CSV table of C-alpha atoms in Angstrom, one decimal:
chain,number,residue,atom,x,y,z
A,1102,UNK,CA,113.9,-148.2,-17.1
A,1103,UNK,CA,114.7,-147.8,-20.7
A,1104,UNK,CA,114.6,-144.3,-22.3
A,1105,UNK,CA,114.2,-144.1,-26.0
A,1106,UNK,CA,114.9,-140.8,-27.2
A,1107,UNK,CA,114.4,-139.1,-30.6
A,1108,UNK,CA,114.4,-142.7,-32.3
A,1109,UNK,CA,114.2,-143.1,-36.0
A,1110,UNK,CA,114.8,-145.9,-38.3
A,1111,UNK,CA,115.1,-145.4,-41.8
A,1112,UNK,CA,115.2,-148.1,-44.8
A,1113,UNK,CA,115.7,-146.5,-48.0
A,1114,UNK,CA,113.3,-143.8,-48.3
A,1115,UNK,CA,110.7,-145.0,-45.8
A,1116,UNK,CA,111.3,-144.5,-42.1
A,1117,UNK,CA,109.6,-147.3,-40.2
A,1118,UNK,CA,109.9,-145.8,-36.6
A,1119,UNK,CA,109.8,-141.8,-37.2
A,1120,UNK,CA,111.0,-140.0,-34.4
A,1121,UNK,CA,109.4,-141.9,-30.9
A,1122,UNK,CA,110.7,-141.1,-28.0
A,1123,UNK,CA,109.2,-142.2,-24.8
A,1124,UNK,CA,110.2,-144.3,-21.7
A,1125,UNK,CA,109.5,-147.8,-20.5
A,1126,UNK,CA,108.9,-147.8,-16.7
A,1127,UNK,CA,110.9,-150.5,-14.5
A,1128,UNK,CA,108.4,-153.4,-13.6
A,1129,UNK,CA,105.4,-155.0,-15.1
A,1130,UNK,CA,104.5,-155.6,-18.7
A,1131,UNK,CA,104.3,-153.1,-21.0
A,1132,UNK,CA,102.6,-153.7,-24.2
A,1133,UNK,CA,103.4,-152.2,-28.0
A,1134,UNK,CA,100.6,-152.5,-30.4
A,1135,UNK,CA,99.9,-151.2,-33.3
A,1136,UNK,CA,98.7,-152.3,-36.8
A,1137,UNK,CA,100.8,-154.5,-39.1
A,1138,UNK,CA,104.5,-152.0,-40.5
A,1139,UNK,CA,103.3,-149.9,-37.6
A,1140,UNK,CA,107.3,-150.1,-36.2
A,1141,UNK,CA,106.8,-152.9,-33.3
A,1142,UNK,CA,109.3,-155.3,-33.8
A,1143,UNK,CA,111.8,-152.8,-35.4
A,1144,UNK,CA,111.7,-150.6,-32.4
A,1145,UNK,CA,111.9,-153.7,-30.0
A,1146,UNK,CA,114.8,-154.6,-32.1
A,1147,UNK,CA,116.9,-151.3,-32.1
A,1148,UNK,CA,116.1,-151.4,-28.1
A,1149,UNK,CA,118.0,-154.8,-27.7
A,1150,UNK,CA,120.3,-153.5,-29.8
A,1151,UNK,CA,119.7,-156.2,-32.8
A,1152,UNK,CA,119.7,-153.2,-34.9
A,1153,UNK,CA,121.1,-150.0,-35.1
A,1154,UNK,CA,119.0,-146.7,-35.1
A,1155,UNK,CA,119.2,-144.4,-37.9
A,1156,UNK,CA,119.2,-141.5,-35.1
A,1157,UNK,CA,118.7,-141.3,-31.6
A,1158,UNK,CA,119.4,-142.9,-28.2
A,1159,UNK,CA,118.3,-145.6,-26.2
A,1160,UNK,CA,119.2,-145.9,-22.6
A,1161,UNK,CA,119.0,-149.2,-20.4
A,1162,UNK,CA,119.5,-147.7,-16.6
A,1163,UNK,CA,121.3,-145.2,-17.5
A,1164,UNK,CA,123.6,-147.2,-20.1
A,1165,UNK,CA,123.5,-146.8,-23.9
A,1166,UNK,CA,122.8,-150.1,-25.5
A,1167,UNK,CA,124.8,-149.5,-28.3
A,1168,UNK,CA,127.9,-148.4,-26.9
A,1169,UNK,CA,127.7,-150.5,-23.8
A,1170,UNK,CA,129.9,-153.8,-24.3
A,1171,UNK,CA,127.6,-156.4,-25.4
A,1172,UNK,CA,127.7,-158.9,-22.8
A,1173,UNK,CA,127.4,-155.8,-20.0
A,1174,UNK,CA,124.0,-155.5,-21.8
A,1175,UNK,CA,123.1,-159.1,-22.3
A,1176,UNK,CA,123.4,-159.6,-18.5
A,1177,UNK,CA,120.8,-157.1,-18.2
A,1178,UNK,CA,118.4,-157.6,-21.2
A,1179,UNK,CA,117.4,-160.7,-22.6
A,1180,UNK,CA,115.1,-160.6,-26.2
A,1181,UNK,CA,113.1,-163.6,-27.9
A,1182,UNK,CA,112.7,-163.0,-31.3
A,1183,UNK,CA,109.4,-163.3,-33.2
A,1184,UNK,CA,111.1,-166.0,-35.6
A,1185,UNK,CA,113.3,-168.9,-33.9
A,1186,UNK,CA,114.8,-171.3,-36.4
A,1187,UNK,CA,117.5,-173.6,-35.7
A,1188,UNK,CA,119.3,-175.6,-37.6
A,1189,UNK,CA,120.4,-178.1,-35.2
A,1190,UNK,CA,118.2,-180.9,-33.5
A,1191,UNK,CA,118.4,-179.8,-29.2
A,1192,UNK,CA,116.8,-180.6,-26.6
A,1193,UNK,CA,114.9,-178.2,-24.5
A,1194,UNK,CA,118.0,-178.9,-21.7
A,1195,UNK,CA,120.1,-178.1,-24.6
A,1196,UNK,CA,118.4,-174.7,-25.6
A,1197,UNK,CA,117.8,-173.5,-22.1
A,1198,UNK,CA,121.5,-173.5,-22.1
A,1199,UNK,CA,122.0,-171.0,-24.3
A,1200,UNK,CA,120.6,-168.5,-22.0
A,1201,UNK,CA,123.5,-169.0,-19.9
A,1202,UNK,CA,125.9,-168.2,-22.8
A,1203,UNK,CA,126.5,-164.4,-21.6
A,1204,UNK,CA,127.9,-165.5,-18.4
A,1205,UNK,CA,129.3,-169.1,-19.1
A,1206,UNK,CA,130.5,-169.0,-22.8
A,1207,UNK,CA,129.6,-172.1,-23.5
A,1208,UNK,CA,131.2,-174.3,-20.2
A,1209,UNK,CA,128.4,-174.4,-17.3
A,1210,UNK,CA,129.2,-174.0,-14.0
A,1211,UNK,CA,127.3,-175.2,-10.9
A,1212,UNK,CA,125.8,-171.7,-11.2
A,1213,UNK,CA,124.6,-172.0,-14.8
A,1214,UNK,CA,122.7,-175.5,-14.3
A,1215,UNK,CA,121.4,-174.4,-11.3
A,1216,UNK,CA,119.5,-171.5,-13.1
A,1217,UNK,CA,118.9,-173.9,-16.4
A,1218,UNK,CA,116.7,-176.0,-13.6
A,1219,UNK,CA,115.0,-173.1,-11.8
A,1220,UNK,CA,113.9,-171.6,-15.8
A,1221,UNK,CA,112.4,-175.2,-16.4
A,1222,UNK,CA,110.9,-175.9,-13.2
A,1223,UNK,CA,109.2,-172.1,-13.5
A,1224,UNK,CA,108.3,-173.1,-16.9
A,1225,UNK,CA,106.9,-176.6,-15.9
A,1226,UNK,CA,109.3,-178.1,-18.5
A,1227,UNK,CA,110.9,-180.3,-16.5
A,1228,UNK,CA,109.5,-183.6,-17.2
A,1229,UNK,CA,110.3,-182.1,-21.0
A,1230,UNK,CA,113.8,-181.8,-20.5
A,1231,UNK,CA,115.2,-184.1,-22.5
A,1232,UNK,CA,112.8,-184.1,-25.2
A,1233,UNK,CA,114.1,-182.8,-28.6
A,1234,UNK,CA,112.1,-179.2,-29.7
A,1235,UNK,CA,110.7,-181.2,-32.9
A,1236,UNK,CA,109.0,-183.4,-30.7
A,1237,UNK,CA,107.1,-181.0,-29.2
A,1238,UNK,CA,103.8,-179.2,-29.5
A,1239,UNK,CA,103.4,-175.3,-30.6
A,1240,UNK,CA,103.1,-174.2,-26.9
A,1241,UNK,CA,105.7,-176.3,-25.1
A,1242,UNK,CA,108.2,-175.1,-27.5
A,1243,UNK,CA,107.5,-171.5,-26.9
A,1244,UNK,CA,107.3,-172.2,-23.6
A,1245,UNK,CA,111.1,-173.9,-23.9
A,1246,UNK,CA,112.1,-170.4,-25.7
A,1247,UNK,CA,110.8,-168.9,-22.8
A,1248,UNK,CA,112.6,-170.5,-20.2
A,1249,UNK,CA,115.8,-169.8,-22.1
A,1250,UNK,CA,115.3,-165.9,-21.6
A,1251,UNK,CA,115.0,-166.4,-18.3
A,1252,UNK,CA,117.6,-168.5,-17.8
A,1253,UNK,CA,119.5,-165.3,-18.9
A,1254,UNK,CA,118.3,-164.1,-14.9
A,1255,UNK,CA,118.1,-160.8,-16.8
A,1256,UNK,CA,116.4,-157.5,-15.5
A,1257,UNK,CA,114.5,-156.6,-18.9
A,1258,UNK,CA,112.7,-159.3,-20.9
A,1259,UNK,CA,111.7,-158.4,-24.1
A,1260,UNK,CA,109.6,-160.6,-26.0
A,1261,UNK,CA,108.1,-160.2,-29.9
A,1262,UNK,CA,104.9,-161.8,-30.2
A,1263,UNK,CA,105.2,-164.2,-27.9
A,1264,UNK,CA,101.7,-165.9,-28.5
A,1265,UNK,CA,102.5,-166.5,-32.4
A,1266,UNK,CA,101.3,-169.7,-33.8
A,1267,UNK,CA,99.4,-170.6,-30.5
A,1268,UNK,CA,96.0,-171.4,-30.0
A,1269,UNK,CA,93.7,-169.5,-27.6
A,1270,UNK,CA,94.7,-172.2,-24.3
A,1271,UNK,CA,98.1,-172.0,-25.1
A,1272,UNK,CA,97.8,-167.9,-25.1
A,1273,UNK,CA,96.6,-167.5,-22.2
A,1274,UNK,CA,98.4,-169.8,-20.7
A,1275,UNK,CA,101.6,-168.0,-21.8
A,1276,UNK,CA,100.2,-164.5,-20.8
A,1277,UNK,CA,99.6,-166.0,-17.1
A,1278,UNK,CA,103.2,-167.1,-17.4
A,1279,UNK,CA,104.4,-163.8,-17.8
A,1280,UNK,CA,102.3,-162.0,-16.0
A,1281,UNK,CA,103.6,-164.4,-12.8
A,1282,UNK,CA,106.7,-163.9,-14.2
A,1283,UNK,CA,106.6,-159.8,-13.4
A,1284,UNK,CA,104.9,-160.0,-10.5
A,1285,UNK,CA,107.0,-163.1,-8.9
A,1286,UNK,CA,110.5,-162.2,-10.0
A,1287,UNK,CA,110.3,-158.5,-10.4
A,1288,UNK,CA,111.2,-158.1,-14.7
A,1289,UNK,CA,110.3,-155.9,-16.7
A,1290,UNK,CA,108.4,-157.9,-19.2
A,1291,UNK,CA,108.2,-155.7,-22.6
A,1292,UNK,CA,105.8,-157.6,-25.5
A,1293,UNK,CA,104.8,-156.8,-28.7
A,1294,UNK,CA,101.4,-157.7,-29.0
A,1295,UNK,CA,98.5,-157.7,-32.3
A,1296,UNK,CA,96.1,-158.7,-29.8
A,1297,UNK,CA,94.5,-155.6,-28.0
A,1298,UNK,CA,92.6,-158.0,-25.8
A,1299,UNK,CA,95.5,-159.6,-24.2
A,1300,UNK,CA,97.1,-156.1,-23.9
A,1301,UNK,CA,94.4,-154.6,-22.4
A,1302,UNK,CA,94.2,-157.6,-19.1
A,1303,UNK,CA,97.6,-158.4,-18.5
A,1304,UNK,CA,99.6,-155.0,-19.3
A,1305,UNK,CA,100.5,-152.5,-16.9
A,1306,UNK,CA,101.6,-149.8,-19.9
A,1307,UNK,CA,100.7,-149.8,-23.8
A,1308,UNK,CA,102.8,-148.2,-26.0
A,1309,UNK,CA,100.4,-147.9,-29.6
A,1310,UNK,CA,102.3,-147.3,-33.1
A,1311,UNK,CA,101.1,-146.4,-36.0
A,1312,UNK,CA,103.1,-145.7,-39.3
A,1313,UNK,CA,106.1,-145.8,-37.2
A,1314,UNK,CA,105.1,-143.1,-34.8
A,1315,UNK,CA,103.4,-142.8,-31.0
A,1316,UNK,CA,99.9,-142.1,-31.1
A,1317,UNK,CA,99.0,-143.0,-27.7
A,1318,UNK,CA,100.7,-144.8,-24.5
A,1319,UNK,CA,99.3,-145.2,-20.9
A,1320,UNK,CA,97.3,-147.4,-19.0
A,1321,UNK,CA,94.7,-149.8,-21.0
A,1322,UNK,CA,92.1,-147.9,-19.5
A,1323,UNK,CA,93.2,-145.2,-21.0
A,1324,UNK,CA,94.3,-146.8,-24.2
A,1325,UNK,CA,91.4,-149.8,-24.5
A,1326,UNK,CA,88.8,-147.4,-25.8
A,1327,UNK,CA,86.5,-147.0,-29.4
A,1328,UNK,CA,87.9,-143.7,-29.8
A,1329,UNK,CA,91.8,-144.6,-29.2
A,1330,UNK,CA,91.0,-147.5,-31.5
A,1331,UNK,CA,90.1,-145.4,-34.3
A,1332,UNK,CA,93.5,-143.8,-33.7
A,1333,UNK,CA,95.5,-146.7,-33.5
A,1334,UNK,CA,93.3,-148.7,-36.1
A,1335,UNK,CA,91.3,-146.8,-38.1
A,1336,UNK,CA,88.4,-149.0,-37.1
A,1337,UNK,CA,85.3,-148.5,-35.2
A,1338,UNK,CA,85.8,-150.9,-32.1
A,1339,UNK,CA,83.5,-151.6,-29.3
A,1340,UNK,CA,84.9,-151.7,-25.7
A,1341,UNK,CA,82.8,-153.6,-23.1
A,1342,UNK,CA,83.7,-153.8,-19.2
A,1343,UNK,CA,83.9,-157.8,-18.8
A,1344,UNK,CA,85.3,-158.8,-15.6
A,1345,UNK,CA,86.5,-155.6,-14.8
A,1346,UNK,CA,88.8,-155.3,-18.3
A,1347,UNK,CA,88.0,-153.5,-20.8
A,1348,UNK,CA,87.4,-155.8,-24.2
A,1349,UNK,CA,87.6,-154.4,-27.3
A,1350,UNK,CA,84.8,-156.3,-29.6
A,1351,UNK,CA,86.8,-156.5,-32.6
A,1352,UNK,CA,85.7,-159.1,-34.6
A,1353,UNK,CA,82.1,-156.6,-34.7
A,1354,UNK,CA,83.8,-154.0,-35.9
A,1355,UNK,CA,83.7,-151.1,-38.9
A,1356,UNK,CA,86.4,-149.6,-40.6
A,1357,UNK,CA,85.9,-145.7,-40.2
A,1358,UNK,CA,85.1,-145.4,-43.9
A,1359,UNK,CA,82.2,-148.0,-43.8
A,1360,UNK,CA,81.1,-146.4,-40.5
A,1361,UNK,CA,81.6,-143.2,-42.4
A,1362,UNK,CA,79.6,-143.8,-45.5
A,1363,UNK,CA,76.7,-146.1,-43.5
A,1364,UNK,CA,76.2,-142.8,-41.7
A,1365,UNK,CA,75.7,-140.7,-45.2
A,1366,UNK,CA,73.4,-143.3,-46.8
């Protein structure tokens, strides 16, 4: 599991996660949501120890991630950023093999191309191998980035918004991926998510931020609800029970001052 404790991350005068502590249970997909600045990717970040925390601890099995030797940690955690530039043409072959970097350093073994080939295969990227990234559509190449964290044969997968820039097919495609993922080869899958929708059928355990802080965390039932919404949001949400998941009907909704002042007039 990883235990976040007393976390805070200051820039200038503005702390962007204020105090959170709370604990990530081993398994499933946990979801973080939370409105845009609400602290998401920053705390994602300081837990795969891309950044450092202005105070407080966060423990992976029992390890501190930022006194733990790096490559102890990267053989446990593997994170996918929510921007992935490169500078350099590759294939998907060619990037899949990056994920191997923590154990090979750059000179594959037997070992590292067999788990290049198991990532693709999951991924159904095979036939793509080869292909350079530009050549590629919006999904496939997530998908690639994908198959290159788990390549990394990591414990902890920890993803920030993984269904940027793709249309609806290509979300839920990518949600079923990961959700096989969990279930199939036992990660911990750990997402940051805007869409409380996708959160709310595929997680196992929502986190929600807001303003850098924890306003709510359990189970979506718990969590998937008009008046957690109004926490989380500020907005007056519908949640219907369709197909036995609780959808939140966003796209309807009020922000709690219109609903506010609608009620007065």
């Amino acid at each position: 599991m990883i235990e976040i404790q007393g976390v805070t991350k200051v820039y200038g005068a503005t702390a962007v996660v204020d105090d959170v502590t709370t604990t990530i249970p081993t398994g499933g997909i946990t979801s973080v949501i939370g409105g845009n600045g609400a602290g998401k990717s920053t705390l994602l970040s300081m837990a795969a120890r891309l950044l450092p925390t202005t105070s407080g601890e966060i423990f992976l099995d029992g390890m501190n991630v930022h006194t733990t030797p790096g490559d102890v940690i990267a053989r446990r955690l593997a994170i996918l950023r929510q921007e992935n530039h490169l500078a350099v043409r590759l294939t998907v072959r060619d990037l899949v093999a990056f994920g191997r970097y923590p154990y090979s350093k750059g000179r594959l073994t037997k070992v590292d191309r067999r788990a290049i080939d198991q990532a693709l295969d999951y991924l159904h990227l095979g036939p793509l191998a080869n292909r350079h990234l530009d050549e590629l559509s919006g999904g496939q190449r997530q998908r690639a980035f994908v198959a290159m964290v788990l390549a990394q044969e990591t414990d902890y997968v920890l993803l920030d918004e993984p269904l940027n820039n793709l249309d609806m097919r290509h979300a839920a495609g990518m949600m079923q991926i990961l959700r096989r993922t969990a279930d199939e080869l036992g990660k911990t899958i750990v997402l940051v998510l805007h869409d409380i929708n996708f959160a709310s059928v595929y997680s196992d355990h929502i986190i929600a931020l807001r303003d850098g802080r924890i306003v709510a965390e359990g189970d979506p039932e718990a969590i998937v609800t008009t008046e957690r919404m109004r926490e989380i949001y500020g907005l007056e949400i519908p949640v219907e029970l369709i197909g036995g998941n609780r959808i939140g009907m966003y796209y309807t909704c009020q922000t709690t001052r219109e609903r506010i002042e609608s009620i007065a007039v």
